[in-house]
JSON list of C-alpha atoms and ligand atoms in Angstrom, two decimals:
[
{"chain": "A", "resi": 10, "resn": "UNK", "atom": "CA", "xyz": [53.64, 177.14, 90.84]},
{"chain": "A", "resi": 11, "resn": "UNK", "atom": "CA", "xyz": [55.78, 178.27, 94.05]},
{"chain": "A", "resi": 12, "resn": "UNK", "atom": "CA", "xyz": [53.81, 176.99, 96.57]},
{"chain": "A", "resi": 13, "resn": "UNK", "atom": "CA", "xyz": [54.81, 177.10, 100.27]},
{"chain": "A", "resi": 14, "resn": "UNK", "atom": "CA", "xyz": [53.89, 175.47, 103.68]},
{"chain": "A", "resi": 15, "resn": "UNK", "atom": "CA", "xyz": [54.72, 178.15, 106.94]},
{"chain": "A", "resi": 16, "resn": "UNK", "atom": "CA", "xyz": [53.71, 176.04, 109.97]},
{"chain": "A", "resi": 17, "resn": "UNK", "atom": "CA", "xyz": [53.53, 176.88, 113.32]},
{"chain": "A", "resi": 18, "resn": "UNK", "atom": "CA", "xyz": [51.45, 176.38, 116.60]},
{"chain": "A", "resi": 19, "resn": "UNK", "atom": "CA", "xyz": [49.87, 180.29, 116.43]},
{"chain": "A", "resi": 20, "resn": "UNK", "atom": "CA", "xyz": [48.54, 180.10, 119.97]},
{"chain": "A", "resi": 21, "resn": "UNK", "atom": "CA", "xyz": [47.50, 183.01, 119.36]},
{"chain": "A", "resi": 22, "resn": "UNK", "atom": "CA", "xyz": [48.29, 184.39, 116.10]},
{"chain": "A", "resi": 23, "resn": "UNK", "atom": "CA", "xyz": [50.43, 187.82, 116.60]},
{"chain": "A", "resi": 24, "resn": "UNK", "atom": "CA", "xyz": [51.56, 190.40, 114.13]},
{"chain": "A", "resi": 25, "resn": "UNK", "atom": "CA", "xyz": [54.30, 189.45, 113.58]},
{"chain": "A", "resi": 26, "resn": "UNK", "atom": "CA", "xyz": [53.14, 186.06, 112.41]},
{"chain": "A", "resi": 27, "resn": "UNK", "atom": "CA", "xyz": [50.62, 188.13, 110.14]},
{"chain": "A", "resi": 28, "resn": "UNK", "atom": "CA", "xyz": [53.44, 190.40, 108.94]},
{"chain": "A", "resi": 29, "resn": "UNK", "atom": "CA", "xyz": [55.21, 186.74, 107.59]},
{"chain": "A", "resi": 30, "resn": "UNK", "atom": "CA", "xyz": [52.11, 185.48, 106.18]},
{"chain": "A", "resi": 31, "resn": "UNK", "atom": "CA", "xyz": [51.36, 189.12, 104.06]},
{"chain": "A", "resi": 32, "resn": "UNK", "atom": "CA", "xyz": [54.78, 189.21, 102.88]},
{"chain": "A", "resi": 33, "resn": "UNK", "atom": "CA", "xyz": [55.11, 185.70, 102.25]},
{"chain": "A", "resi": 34, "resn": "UNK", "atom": "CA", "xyz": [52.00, 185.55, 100.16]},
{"chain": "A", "resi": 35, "resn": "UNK", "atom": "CA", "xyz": [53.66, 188.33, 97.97]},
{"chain": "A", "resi": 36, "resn": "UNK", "atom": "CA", "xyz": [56.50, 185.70, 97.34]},
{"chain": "A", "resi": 37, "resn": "UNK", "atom": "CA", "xyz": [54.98, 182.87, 96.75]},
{"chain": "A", "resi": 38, "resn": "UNK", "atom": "CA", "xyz": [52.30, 181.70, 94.10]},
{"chain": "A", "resi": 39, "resn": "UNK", "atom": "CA", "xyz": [50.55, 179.88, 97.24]},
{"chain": "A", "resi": 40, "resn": "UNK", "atom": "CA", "xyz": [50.94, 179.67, 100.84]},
{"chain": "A", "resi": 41, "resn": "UNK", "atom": "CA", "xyz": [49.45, 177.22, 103.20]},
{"chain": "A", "resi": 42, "resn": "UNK", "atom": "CA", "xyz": [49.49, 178.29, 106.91]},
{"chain": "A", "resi": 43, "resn": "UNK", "atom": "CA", "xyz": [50.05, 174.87, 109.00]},
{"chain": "A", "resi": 44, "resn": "UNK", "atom": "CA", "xyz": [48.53, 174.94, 112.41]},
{"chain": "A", "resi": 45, "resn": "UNK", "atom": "CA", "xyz": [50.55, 172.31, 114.11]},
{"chain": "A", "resi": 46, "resn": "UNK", "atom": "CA", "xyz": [48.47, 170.03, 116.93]},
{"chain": "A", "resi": 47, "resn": "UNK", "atom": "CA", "xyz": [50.85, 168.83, 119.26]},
{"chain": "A", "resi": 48, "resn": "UNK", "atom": "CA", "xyz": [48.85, 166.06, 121.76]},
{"chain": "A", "resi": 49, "resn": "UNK", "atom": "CA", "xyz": [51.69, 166.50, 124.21]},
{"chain": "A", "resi": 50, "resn": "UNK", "atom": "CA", "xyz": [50.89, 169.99, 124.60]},
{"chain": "A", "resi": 51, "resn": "UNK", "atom": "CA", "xyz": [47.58, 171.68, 126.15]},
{"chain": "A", "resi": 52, "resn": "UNK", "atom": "CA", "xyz": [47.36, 174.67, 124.00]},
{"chain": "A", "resi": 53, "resn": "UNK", "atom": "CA", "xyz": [45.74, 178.19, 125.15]},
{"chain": "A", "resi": 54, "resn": "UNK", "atom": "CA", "xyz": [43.28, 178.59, 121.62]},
{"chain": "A", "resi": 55, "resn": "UNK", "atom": "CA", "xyz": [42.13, 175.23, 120.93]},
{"chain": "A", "resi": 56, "resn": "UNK", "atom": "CA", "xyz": [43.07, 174.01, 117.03]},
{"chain": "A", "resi": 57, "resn": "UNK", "atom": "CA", "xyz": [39.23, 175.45, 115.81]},
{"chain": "A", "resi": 58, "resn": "UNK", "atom": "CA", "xyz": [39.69, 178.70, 117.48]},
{"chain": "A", "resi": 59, "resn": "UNK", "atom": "CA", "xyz": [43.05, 179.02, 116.39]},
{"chain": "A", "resi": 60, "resn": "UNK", "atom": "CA", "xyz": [41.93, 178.15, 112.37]},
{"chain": "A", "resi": 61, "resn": "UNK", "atom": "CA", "xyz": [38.97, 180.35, 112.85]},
{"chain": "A", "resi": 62, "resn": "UNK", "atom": "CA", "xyz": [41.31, 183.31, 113.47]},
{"chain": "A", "resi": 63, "resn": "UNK", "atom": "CA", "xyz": [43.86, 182.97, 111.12]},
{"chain": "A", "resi": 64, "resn": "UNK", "atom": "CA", "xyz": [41.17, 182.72, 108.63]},
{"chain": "A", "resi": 65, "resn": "UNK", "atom": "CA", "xyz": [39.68, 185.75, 109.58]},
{"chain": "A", "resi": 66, "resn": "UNK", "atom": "CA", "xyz": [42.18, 188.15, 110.32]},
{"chain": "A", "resi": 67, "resn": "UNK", "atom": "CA", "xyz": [43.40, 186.73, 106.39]},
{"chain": "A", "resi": 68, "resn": "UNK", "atom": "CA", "xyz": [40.50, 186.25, 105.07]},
{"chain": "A", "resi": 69, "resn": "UNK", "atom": "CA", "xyz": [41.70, 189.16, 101.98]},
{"chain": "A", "resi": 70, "resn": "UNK", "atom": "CA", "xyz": [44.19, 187.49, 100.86]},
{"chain": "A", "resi": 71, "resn": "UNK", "atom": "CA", "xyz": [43.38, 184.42, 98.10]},
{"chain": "A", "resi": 72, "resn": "UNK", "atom": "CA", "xyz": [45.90, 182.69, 97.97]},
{"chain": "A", "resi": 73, "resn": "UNK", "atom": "CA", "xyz": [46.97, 181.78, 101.41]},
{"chain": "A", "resi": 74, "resn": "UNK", "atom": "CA", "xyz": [44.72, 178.33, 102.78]},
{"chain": "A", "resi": 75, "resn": "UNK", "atom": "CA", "xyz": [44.68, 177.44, 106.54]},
{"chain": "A", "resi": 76, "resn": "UNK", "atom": "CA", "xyz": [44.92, 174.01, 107.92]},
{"chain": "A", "resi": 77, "resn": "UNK", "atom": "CA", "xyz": [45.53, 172.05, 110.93]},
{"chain": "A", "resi": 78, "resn": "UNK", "atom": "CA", "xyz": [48.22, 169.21, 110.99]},
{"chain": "A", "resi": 79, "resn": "UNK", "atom": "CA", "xyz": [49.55, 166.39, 112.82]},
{"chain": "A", "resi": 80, "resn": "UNK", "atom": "CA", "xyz": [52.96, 165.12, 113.16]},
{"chain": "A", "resi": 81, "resn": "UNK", "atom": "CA", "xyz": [55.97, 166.48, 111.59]},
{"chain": "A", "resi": 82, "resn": "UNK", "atom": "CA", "xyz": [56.14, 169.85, 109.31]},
{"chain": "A", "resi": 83, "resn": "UNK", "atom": "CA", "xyz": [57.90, 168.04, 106.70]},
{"chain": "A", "resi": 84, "resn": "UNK", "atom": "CA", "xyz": [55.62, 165.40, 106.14]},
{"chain": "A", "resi": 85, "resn": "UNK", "atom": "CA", "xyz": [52.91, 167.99, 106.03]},
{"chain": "A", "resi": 86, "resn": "UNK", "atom": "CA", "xyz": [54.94, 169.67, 104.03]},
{"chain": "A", "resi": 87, "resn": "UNK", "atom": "CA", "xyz": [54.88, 166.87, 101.53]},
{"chain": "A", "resi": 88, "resn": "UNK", "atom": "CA", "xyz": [51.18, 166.00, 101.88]},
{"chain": "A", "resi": 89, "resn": "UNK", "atom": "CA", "xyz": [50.94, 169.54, 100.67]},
{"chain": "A", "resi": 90, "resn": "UNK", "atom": "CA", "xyz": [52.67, 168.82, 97.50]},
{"chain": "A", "resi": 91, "resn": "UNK", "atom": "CA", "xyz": [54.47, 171.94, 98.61]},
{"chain": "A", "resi": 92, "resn": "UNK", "atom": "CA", "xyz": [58.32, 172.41, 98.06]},
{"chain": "A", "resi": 93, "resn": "UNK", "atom": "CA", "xyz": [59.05, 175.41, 100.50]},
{"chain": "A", "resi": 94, "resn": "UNK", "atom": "CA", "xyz": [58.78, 175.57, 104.03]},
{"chain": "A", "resi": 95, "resn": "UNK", "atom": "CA", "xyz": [58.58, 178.85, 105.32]},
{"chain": "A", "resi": 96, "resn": "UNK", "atom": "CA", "xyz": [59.87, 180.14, 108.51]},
{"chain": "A", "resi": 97, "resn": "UNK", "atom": "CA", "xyz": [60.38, 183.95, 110.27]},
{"chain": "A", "resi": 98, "resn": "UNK", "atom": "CA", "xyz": [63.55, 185.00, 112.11]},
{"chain": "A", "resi": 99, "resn": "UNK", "atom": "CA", "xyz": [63.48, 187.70, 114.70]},
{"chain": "A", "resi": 100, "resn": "UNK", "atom": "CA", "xyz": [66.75, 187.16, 117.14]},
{"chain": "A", "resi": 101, "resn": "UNK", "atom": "CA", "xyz": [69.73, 185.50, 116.79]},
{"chain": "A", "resi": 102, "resn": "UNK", "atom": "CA", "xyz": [68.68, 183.01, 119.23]},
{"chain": "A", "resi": 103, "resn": "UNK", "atom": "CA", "xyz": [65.89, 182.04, 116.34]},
{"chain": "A", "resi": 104, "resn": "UNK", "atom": "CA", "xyz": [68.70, 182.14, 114.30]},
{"chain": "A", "resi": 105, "resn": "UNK", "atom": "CA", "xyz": [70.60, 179.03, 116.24]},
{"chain": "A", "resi": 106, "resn": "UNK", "atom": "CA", "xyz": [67.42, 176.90, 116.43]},
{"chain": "A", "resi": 107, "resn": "UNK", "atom": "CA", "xyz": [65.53, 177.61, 112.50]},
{"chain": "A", "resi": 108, "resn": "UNK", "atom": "CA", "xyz": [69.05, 176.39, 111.22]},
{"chain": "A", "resi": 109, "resn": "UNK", "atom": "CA", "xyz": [69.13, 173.64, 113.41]},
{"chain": "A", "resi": 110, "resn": "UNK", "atom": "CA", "xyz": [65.48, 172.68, 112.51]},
{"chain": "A", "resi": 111, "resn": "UNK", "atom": "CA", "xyz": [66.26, 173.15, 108.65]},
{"chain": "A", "resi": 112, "resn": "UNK", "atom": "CA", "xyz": [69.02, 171.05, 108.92]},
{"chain": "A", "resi": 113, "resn": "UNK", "atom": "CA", "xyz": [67.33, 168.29, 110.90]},
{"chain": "A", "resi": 114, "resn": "UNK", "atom": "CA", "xyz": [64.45, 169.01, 108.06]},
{"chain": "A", "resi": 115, "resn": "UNK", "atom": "CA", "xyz": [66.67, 168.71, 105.24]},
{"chain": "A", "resi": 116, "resn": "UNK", "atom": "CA", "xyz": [67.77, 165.09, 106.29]},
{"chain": "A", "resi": 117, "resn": "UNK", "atom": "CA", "xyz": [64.43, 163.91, 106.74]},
{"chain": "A", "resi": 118, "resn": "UNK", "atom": "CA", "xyz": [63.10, 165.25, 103.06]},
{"chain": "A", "resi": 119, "resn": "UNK", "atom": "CA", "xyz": [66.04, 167.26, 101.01]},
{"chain": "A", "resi": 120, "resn": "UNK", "atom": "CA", "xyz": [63.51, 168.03, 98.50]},
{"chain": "A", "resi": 121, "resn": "UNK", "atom": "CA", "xyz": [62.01, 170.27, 100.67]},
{"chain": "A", "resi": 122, "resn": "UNK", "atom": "CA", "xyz": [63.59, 173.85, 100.83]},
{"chain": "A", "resi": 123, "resn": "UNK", "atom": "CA", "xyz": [63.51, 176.06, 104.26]},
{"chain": "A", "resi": 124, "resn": "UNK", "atom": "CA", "xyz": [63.19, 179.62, 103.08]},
{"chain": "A", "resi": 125, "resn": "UNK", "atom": "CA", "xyz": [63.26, 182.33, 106.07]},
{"chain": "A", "resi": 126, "resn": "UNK", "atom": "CA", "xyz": [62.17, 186.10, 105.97]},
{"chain": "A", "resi": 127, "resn": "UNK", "atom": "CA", "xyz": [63.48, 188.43, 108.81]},
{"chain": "A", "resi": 128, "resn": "UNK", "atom": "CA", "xyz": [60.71, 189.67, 110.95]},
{"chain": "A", "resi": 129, "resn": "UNK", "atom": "CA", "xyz": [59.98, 193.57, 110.72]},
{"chain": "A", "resi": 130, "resn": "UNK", "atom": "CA", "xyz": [61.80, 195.74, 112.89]},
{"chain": "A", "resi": 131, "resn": "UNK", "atom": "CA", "xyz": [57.87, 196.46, 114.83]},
{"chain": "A", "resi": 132, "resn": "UNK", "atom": "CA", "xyz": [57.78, 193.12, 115.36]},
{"chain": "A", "resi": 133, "resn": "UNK", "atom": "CA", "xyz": [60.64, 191.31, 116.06]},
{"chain": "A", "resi": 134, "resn": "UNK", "atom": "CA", "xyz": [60.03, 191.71, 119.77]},
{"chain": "A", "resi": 135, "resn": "UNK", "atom": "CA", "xyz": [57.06, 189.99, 119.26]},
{"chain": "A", "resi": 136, "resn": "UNK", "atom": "CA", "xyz": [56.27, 185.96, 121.10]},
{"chain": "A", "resi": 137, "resn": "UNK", "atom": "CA", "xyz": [52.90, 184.24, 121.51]},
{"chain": "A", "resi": 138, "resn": "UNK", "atom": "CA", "xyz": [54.61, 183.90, 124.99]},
{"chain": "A", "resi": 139, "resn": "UNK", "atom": "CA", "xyz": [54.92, 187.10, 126.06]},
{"chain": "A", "resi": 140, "resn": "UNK", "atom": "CA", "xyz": [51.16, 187.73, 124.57]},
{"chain": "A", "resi": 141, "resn": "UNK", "atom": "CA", "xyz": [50.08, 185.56, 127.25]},
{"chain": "A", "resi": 142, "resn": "UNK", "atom": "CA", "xyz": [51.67, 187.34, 129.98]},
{"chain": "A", "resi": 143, "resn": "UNK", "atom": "CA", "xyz": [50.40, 190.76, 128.82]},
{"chain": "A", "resi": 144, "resn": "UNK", "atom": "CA", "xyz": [47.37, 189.37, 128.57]},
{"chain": "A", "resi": 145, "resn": "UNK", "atom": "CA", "xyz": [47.44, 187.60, 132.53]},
{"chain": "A", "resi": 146, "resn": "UNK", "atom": "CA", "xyz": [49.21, 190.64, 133.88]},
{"chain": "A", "resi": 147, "resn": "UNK", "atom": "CA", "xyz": [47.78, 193.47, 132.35]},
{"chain": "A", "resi": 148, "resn": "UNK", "atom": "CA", "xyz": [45.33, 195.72, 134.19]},
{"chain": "A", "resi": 149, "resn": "UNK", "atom": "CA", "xyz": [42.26, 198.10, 132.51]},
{"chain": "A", "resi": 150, "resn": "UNK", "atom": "CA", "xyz": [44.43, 199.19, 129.75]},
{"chain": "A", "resi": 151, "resn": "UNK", "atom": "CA", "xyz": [45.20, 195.42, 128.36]},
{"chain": "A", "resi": 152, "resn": "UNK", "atom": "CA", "xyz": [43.24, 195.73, 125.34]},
{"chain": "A", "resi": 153, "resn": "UNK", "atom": "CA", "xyz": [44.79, 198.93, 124.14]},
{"chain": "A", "resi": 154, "resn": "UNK", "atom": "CA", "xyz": [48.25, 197.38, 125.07]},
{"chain": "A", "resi": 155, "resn": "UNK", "atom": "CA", "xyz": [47.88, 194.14, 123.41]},
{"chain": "A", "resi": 156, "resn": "UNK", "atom": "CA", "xyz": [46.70, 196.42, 119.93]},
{"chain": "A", "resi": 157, "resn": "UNK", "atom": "CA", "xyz": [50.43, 196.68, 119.48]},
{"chain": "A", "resi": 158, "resn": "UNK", "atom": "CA", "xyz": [50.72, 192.70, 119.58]},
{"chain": "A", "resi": 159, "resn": "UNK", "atom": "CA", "xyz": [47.80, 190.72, 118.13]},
{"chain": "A", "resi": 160, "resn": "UNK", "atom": "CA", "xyz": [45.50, 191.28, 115.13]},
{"chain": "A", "resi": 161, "resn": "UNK", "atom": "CA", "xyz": [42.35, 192.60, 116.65]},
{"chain": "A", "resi": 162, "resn": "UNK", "atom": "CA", "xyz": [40.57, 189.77, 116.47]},
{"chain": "A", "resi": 163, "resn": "UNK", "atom": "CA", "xyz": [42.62, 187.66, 118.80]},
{"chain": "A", "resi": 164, "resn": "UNK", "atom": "CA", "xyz": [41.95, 190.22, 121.96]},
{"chain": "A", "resi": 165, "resn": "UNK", "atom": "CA", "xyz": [38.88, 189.80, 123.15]},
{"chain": "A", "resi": 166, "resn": "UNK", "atom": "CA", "xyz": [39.05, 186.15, 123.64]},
{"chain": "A", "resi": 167, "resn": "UNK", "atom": "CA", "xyz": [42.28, 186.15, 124.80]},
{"chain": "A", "resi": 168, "resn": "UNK", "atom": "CA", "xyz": [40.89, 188.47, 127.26]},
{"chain": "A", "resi": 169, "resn": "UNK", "atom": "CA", "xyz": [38.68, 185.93, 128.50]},
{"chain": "A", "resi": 170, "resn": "UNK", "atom": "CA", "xyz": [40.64, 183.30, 128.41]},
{"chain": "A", "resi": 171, "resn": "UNK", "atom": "CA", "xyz": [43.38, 184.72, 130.54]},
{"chain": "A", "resi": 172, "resn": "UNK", "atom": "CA", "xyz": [41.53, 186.95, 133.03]},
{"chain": "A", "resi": 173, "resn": "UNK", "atom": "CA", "xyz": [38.63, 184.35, 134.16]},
{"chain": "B", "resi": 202, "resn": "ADP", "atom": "P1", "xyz": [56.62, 177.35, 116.81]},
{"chain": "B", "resi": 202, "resn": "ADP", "atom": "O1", "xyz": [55.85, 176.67, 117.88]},
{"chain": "B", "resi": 202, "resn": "ADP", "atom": "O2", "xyz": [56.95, 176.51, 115.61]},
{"chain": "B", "resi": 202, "resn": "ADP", "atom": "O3", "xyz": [57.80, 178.19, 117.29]},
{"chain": "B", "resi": 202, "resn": "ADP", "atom": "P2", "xyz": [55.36, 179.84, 116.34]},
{"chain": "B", "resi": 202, "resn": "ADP", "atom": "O4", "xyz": [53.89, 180.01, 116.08]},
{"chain": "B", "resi": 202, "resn": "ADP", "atom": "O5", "xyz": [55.87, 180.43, 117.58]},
{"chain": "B", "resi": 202, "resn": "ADP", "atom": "O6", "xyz": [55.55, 178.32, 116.22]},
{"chain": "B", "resi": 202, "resn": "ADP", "atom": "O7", "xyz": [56.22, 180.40, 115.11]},
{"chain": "B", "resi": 202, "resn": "ADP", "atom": "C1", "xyz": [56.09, 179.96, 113.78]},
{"chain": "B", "resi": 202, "resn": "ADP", "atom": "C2", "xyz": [57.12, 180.66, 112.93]},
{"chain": "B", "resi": 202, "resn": "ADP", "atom": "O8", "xyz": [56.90, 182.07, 112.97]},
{"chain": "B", "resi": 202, "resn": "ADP", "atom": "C3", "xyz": [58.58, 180.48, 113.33]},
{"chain": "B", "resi": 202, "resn": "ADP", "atom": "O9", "xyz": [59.37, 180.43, 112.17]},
{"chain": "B", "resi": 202, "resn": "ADP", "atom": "C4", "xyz": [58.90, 181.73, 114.12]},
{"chain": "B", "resi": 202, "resn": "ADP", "atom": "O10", "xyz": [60.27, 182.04, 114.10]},
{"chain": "B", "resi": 202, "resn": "ADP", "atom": "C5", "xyz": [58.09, 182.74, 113.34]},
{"chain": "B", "resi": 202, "resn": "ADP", "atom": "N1", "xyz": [57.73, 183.92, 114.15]},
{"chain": "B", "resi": 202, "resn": "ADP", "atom": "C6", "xyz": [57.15, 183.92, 115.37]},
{"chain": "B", "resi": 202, "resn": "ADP", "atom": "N2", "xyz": [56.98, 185.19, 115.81]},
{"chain": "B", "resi": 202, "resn": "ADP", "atom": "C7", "xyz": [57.46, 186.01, 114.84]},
{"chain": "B", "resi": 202, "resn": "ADP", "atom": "C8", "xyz": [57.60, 187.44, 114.72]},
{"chain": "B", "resi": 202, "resn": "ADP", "atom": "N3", "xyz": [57.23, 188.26, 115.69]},
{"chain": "B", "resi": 202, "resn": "ADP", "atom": "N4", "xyz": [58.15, 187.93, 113.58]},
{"chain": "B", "resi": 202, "resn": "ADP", "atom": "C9", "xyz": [58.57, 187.07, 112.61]},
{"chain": "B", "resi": 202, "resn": "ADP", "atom": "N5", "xyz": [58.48, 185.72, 112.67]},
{"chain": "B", "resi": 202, "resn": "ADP", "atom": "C10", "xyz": [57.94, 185.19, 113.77]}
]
């Protein structure tokens, strides 16, 4: 049983994370999406929205689970009983810091594989930070505009939560 851990703090979810999680569930036997709670950090979608949409917007596909974690990736990783991690890569800047990560993971638990897929080419422009400024800046159009970033799901209360 391949089964794989991709973790990340999905606030919000975009396509391009979804595009990872179709394709990666094609890979792998399982796939656990890790929503990582970081108490330092005072997110936008709080962990239950943020597991709420993710769940959703993949609520097709059976063998992908959704959880929120704590602490490092790799320990979650192992708490899994998982043996992949699996990360995306859109620019080369990505490229510096996931092999920097992976190596910094592979000290802390070398059982633990880092496997990466390239984003798609419609998506590798795509950041839950710039989401967030479309989403502040954007005028009567937003919703249409953010179409081409977020699963549908994710607008509306994005909407909300940046234009209050
Ligand atoms: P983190 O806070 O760990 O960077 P993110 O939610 O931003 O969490 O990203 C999680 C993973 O998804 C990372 O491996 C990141 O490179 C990847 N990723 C983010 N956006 C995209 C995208 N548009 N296309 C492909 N992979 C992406």
């Amino acid at each position: 049983m391949r089964h794989a851990v991709y973790a990340g703090s999905f606030d919000p979810l975009t396509l391009g994370h979804e595009d990872i999680i179709r394709r990666g569930a094609k890979v792998f036997d399982k796939l656990t999406i890790g929503i990582g709670i970081n108490p330092d950090k005072i997110p936008l979608f709080s962990s239950a929205e943020r597991l709420d949409l993710i769940s959703e917007v993949l609520s097709d596909l059976e063998n992908v689970k959704v959880v929120c974690f704590e602490g490092l990736a790799v320990e979650f990783v192992k708490q899994e009983k998982a043996t992949v991690m699996l990360r995306g890569l859109r620019t080369l800047t990505d490229i510096e810091s996931e092999f920097t990560l992976s190596l910094a993971n592979r000290t802390l638990a070398p059982e633990i594989e880092t496997v990466f897929l390239m984003a798609s080419e419609k998506y590798s422009h795509i950041s839950s930070s710039l989401i967030k400024q479309i989403g502040a800046m954007g005028k009567d159009n937003t919703e249409e505009q953010l179409k081409h970033f977020v699963p549908s799901p994710v607008i509306k209360l994005l909407i909300n939560k940046l234009q209050k």
